[in-house]
XYZ file of C-alpha atoms in Angstrom:
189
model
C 24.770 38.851 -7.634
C 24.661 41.356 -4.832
C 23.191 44.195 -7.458
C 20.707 41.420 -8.562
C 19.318 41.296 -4.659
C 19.504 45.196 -4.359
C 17.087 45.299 -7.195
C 14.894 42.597 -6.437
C 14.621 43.506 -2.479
C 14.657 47.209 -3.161
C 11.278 46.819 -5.667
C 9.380 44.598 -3.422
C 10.135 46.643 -0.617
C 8.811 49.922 -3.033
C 5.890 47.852 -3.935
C 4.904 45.825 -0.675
C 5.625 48.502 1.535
C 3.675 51.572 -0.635
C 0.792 52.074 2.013
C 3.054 52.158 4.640
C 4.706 54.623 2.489
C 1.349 56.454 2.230
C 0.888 56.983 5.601
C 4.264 58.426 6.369
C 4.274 60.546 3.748
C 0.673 62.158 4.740
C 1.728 62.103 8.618
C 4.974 64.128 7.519
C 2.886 66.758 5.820
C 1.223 66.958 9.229
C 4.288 66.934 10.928
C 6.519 69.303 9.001
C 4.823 70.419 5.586
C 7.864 68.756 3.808
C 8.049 65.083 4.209
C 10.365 64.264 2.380
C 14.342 65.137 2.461
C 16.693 65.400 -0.024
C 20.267 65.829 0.503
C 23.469 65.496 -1.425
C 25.803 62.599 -0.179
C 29.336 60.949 -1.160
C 28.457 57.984 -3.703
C 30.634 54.863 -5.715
C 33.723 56.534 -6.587
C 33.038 59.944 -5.136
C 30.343 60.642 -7.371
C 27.291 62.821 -5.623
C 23.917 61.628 -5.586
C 20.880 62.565 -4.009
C 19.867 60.913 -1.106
C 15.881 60.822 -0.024
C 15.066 59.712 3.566
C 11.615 60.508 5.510
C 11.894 63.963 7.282
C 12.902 63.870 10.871
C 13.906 67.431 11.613
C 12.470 70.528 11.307
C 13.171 72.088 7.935
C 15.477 74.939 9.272
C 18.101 72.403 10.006
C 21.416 72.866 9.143
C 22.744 70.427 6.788
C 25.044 68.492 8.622
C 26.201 65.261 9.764
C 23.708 63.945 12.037
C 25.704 64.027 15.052
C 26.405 67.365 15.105
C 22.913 68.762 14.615
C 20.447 69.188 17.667
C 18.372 67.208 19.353
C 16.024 69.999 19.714
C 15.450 69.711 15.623
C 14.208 66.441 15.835
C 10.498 66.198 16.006
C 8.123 64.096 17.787
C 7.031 61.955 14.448
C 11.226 62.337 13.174
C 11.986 60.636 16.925
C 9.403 57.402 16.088
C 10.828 57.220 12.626
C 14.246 57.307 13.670
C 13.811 54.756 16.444
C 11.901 51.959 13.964
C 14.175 53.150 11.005
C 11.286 53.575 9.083
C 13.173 56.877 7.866
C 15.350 55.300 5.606
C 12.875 53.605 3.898
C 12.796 56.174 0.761
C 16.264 55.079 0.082
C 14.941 52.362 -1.083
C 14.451 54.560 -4.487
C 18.129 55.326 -4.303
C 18.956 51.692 -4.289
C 16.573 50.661 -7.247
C 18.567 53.231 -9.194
C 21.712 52.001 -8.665
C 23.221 54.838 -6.187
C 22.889 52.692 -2.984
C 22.293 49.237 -2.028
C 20.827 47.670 0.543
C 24.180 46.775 2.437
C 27.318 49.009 2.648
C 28.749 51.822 4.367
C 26.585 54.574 4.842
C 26.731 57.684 2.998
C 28.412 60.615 4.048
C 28.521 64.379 3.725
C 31.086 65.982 1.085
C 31.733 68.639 4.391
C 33.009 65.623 6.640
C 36.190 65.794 5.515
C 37.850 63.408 8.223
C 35.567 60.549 7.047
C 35.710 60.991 3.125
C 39.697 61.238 3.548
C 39.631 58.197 5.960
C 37.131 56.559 3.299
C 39.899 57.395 0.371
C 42.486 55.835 2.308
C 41.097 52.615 2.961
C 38.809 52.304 -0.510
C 35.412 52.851 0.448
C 34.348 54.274 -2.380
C 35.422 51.302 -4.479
C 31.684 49.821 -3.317
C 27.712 51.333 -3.398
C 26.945 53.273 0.142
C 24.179 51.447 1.829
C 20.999 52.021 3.536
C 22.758 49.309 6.585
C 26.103 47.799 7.468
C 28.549 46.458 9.372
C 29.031 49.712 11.598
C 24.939 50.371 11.533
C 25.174 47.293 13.358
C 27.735 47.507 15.350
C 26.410 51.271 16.554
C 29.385 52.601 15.314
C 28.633 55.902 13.747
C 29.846 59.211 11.567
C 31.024 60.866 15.177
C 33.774 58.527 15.119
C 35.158 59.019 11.233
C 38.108 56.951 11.065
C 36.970 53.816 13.124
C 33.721 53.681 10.895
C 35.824 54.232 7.826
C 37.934 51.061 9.315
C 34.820 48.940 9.779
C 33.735 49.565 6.558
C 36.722 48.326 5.038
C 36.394 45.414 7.107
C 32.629 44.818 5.993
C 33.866 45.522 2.411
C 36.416 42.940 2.663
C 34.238 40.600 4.090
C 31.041 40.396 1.690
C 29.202 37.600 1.420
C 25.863 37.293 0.505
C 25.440 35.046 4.013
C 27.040 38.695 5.342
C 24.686 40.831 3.243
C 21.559 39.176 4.485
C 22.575 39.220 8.366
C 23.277 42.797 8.385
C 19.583 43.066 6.821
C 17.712 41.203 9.074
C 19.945 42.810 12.450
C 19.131 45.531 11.221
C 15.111 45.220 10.879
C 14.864 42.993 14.048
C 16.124 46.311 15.568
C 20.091 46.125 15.992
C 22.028 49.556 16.082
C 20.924 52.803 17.274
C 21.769 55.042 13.822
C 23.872 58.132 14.036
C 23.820 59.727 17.651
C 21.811 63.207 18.158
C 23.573 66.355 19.717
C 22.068 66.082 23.087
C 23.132 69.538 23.966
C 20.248 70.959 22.106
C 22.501 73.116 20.012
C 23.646 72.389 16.577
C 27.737 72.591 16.691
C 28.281 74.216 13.150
């Protein structure tokens, strides 16, 4: 049933939302030449996929977890799209396809070791990674690996479509922060 929504949400969300897709897309080309970002994530079962969000960085950016890169990489356009969230909304793709759904933990690096061993240990990866969750919610994010593992085993445990629909709408009527930025305006890698 929960696949069923993920398709039906994720292609009216594709179709509805196309010319505010349009505008993002030609402001990023403004903003940094490459609006779009692609980046290899942990999926079901430990399988890879590719994620695609809106560009929010400056294309030199290391590729690592969010909270360790700077602030300083974040760009004026990247800062309003992470604040309204309309970043993630390319992920939308990824959940059409079957990689992602709308609700479930969020996707990690393959180089965060902590979290995908935290992950294994408490069967994470039995589920879809989502664009929004539990911890999204909650403001609990990839800084803190083995609490947000935790959670997500909680939310896991827990879904309900009731469940699946609240985390939705917290999360577009603006609940949770996403991943916190290095504020010391150096990337730690």
């Amino acid at each position: 049933m929960l696949r069923f929504l993920d398709i039906l949400l994720s292609l009216f969300g594709l179709i509805v939302g196309f010319p505010v897709f349009l505008v993002l897309y030609i402001t990023g080309l403004f903003d940094t030449g490459s609006p779009l970002f692609f980046q290899e994530r942990v999926g079901r079962n430990q399988k890879p996929f590719t994620l695609v969000k809106f560009r929010t960085m400056s294309k030199d950016t290391a590729s690592v977890a969010t909270h360790l890169a700077s602030s300083a990489s974040v760009t004026k356009f990247g800062s309003f799209l992470r604040k309204t969230k309309l970043d993630e909304l390319p992920q939308l793709w990824n959940v059409l396809k079957g990689e992602m759904s709308l609700v479930g933990p969020r996707p990690g690096l393959f180089n965060q070791r902590e979290l995908v061993l935290a992950r294994q240990r408490l069967d994470v990866f039995i589920v879809r990674p989502g664009i929004t969750g539990l911890s999204q919610v909650n403001n609990i994010d990839m800084s803190t690996p083995e609490l947000l593992a935790e959670i997500d085993a909680q939310m896991i445990q827990n879904m309900s479509i009731l469940n699946y629909f609240r985390y939705i709408f917290l999360t577009i009527t603006g609940k949770g922060s996403g991943d916190a930025i290095n504020k010391g305006g150096k990337s730690e890698v």
